[in-house]
N, C-alpha and C. Protein backbone atom coordinates (compact mmCIF):
# COMPACT_ATOMS: atom_id res chain seq x y z
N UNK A 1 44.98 40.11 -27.58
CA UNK A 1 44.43 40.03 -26.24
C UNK A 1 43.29 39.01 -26.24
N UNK A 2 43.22 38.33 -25.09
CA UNK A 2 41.89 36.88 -25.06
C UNK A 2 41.10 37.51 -23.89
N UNK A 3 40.12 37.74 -24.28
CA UNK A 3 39.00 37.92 -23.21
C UNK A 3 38.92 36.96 -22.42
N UNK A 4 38.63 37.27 -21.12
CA UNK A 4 38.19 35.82 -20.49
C UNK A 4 36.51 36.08 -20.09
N UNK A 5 35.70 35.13 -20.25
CA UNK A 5 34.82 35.15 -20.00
C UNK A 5 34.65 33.81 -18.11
N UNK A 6 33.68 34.51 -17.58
CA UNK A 6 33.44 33.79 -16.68
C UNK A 6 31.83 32.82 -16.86
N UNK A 7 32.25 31.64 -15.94
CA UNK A 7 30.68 31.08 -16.54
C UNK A 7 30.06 30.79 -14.99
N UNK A 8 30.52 31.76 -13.75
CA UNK A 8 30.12 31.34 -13.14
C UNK A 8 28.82 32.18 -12.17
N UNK A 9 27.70 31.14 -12.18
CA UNK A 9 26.80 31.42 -11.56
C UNK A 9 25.79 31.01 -12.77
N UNK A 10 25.91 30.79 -13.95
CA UNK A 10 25.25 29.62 -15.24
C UNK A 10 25.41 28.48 -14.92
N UNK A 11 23.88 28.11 -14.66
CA UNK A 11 23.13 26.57 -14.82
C UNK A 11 23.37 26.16 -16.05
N UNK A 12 23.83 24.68 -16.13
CA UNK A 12 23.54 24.60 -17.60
C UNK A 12 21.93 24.26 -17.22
N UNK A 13 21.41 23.97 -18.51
CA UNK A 13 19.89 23.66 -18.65
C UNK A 13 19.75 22.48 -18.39
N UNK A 14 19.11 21.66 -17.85
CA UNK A 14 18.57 20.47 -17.25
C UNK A 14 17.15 19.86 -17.97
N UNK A 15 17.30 18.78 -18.89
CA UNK A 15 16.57 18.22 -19.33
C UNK A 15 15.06 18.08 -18.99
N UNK A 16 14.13 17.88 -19.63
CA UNK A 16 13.02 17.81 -18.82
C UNK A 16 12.65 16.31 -18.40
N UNK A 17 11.83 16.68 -17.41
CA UNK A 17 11.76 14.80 -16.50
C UNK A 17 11.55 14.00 -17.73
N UNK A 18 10.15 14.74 -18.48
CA UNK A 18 9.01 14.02 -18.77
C UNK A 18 8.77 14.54 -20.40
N UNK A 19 8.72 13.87 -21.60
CA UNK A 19 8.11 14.73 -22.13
C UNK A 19 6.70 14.69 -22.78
N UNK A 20 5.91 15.96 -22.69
CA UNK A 20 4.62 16.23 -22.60
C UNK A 20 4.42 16.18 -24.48
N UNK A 21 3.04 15.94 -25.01
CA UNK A 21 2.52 16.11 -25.96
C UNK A 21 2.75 17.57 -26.78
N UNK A 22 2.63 18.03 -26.26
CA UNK A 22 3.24 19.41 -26.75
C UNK A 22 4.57 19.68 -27.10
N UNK A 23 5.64 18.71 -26.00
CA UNK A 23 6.74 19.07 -26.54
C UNK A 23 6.88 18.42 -27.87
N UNK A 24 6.41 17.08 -28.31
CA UNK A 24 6.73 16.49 -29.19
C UNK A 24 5.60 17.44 -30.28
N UNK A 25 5.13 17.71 -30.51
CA UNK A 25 3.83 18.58 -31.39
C UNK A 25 4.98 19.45 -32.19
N UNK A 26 5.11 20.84 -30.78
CA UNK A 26 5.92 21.83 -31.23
C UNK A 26 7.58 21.24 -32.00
N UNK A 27 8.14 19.65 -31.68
CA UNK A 27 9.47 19.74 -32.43
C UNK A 27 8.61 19.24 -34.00
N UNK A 28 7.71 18.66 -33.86
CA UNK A 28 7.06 18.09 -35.13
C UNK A 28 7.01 19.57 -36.60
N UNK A 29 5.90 20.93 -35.37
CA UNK A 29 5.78 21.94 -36.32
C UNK A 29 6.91 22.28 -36.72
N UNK A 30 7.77 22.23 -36.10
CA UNK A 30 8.91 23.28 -36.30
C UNK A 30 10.02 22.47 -37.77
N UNK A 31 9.05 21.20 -38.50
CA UNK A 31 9.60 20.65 -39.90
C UNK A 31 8.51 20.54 -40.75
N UNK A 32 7.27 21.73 -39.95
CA UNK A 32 6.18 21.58 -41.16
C UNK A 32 6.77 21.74 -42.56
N UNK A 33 7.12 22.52 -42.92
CA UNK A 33 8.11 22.94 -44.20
C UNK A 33 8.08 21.37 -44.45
N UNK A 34 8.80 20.82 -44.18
CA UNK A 34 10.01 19.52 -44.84
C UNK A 34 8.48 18.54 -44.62
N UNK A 35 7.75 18.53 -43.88
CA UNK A 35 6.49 17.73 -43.91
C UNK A 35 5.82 18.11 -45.38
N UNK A 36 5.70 19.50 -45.74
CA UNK A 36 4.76 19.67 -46.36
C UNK A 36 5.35 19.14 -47.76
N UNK A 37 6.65 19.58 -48.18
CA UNK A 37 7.52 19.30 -49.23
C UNK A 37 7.58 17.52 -49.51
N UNK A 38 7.44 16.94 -48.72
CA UNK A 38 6.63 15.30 -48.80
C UNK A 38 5.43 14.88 -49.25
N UNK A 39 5.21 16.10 -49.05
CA UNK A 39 3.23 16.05 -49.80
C UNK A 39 3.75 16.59 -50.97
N UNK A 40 4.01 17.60 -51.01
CA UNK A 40 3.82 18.05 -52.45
C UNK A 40 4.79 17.36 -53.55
N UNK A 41 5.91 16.68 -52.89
CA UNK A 41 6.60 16.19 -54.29
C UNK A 41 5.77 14.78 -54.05
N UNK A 42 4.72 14.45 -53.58
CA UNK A 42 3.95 13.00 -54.06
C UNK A 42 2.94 13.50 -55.08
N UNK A 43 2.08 14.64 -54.81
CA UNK A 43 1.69 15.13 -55.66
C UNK A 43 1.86 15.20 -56.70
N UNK A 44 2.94 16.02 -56.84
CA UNK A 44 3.76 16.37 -58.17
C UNK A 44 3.82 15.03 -59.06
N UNK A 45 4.18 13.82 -58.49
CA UNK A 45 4.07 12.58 -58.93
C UNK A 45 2.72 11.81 -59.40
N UNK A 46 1.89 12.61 -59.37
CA UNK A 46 0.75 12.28 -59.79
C UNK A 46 -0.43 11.85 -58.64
N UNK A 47 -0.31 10.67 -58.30
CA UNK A 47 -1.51 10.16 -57.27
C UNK A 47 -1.83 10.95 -56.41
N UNK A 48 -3.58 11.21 -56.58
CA UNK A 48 -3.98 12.31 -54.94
C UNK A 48 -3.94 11.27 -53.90
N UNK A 49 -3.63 12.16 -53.00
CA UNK A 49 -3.43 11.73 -51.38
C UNK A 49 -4.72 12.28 -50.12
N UNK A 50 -5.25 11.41 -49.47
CA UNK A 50 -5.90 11.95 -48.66
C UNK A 50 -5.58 10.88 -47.39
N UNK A 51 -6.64 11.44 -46.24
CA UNK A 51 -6.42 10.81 -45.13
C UNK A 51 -5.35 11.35 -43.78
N UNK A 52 -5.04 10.11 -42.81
CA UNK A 52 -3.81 10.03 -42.35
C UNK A 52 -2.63 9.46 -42.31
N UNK A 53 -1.22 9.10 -41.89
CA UNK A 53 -0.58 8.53 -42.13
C UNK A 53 0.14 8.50 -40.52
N UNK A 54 0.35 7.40 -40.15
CA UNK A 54 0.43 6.90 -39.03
C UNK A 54 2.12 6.51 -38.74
N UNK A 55 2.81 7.41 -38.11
CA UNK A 55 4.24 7.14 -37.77
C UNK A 55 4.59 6.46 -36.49
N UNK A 56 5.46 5.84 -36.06
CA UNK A 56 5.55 5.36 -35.05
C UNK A 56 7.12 5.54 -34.96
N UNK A 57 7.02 6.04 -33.51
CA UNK A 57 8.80 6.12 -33.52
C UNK A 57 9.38 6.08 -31.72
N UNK A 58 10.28 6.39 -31.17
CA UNK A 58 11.41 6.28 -29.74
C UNK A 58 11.41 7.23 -30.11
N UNK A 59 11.55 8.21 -28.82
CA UNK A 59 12.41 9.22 -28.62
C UNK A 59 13.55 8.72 -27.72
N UNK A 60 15.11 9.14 -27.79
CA UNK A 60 15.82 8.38 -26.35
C UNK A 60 16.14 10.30 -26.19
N UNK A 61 16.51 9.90 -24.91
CA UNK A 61 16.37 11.12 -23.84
C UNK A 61 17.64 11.90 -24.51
N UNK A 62 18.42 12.02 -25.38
CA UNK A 62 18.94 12.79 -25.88
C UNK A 62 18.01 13.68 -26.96
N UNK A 63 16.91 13.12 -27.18
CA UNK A 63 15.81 13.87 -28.22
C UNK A 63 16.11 13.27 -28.95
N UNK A 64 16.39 12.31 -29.57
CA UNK A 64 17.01 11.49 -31.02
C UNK A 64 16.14 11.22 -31.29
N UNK A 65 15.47 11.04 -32.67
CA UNK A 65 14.49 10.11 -32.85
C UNK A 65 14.81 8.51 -33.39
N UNK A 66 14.19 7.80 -33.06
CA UNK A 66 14.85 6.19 -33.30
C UNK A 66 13.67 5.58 -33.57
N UNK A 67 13.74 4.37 -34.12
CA UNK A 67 13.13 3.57 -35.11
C UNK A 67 12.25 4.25 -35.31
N UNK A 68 11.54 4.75 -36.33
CA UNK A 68 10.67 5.52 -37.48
C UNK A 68 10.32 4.62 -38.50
N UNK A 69 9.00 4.59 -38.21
CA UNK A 69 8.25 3.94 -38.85
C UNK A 69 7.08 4.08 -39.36
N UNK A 70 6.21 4.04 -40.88
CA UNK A 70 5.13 4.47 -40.89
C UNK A 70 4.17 2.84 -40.54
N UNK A 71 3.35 3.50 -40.19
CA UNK A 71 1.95 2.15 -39.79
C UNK A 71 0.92 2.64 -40.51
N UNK A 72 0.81 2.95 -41.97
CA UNK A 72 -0.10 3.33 -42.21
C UNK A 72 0.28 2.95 -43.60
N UNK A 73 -0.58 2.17 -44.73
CA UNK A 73 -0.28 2.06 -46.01
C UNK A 73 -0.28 3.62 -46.80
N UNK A 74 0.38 3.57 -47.91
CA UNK A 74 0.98 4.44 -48.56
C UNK A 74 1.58 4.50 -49.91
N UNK A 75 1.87 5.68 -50.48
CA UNK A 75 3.01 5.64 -51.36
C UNK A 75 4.34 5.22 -50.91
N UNK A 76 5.27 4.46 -51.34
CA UNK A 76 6.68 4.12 -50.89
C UNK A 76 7.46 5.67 -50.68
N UNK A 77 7.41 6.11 -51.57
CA UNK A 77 7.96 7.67 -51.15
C UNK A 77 7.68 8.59 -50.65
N UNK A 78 6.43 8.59 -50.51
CA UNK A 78 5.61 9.37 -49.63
C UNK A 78 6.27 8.98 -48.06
N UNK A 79 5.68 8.00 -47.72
CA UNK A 79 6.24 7.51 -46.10
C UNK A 79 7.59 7.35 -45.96
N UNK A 80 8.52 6.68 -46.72
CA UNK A 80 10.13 7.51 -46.94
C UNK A 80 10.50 8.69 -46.62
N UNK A 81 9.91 9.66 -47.52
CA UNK A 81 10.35 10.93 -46.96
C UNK A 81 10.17 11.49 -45.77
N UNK A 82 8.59 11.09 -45.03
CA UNK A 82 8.40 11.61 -43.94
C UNK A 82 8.86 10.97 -42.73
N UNK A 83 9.12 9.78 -42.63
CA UNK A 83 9.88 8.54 -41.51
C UNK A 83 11.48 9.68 -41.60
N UNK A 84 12.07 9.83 -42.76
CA UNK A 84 13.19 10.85 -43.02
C UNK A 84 13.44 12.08 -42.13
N UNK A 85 11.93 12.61 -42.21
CA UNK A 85 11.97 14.17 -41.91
C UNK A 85 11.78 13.94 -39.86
N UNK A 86 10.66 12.36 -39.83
CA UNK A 86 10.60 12.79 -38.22
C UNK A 86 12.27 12.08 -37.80
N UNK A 87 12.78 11.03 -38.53
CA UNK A 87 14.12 10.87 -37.80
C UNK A 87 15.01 11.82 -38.03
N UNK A 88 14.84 13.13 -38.30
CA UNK A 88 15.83 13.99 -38.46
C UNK A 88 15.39 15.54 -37.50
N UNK A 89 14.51 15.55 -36.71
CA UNK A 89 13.81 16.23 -35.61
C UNK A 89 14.46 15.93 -34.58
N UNK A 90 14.56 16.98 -33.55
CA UNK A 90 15.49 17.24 -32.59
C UNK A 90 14.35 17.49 -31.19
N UNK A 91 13.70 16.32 -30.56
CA UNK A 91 13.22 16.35 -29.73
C UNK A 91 13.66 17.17 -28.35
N UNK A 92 12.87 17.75 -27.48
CA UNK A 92 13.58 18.17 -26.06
C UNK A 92 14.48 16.77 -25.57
N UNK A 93 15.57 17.52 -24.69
CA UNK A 93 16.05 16.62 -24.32
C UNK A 93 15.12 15.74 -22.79
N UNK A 94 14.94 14.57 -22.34
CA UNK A 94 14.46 14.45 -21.11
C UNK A 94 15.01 13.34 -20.37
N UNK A 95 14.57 12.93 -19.30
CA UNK A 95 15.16 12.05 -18.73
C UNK A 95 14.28 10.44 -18.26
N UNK A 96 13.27 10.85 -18.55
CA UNK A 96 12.36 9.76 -18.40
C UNK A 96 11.90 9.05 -19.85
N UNK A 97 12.31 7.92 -20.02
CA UNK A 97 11.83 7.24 -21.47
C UNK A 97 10.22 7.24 -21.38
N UNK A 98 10.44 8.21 -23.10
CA UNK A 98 9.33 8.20 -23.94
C UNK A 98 8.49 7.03 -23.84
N UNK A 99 8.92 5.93 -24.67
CA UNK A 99 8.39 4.81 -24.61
C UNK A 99 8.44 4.87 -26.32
N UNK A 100 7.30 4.33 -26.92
CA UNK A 100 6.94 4.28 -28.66
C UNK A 100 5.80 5.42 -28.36
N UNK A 101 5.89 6.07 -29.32
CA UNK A 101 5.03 7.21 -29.56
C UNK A 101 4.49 6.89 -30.94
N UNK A 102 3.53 6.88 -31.16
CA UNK A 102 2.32 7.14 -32.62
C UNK A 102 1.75 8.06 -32.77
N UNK A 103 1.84 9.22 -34.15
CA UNK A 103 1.89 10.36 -34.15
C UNK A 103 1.14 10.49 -35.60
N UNK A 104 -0.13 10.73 -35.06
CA UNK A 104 -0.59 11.04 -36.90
C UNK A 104 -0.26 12.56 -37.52
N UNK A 105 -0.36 11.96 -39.14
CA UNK A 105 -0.13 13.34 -39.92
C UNK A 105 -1.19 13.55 -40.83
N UNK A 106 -1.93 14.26 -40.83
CA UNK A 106 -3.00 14.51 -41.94
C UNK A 106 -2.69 15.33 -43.06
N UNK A 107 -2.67 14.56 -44.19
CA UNK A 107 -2.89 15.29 -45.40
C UNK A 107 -4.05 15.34 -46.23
């Protein structure tokens, strides 16, 4: 037997116009993990790390993240991994371009 399900009187969800600082914050926390695991295997590698490190990236209105880039000198692997971790973040979806966003990370 196949159930039928009905879908009617479900909105799908509708992108947001705009997106706010917060939205991009909260998709950021939500890879503290995989942020932090960038610190610590530089660590592990010896050289201490301090400061900030300066990413620059697109969001396109699917939430994608696009060109990722660090602007901030560094370890080569250090900023590798983390350019990695923000192009692999799943922004809200919206409908109004981001523009370039610069997003510091303090370690």
């Amino acid at each position: 037997m196949v159930a039928a399900v009905s879908l009617a009187g479900c909105a799908a969800s509708k992108p947001l116009v705009r997106l706010e600082q917060k939205d991009i914050q909260d998709a950021i926390i939500e890879r503290k993990g995989d942020l932090r695991e960038c610190l610590d295997a530089q660590l592990r590698r010896g050289p201490s790390i301090h400061g900030k490190v300066l990413l620059r990236f697109r969001i396109l209105p699917s939430g994608e993240a696009r060109d990722v880039e660090a602007v901030s000198e560094g370890p080569a692997e250090l900023l590798g991994c983390l350019t990695g971790v923000i192009a692999a973040v799943r922004f809200p979806a919206h409908s109004e371009d981001a523009g370039r966003i610069t997003w510091p990370l303090l370690h």
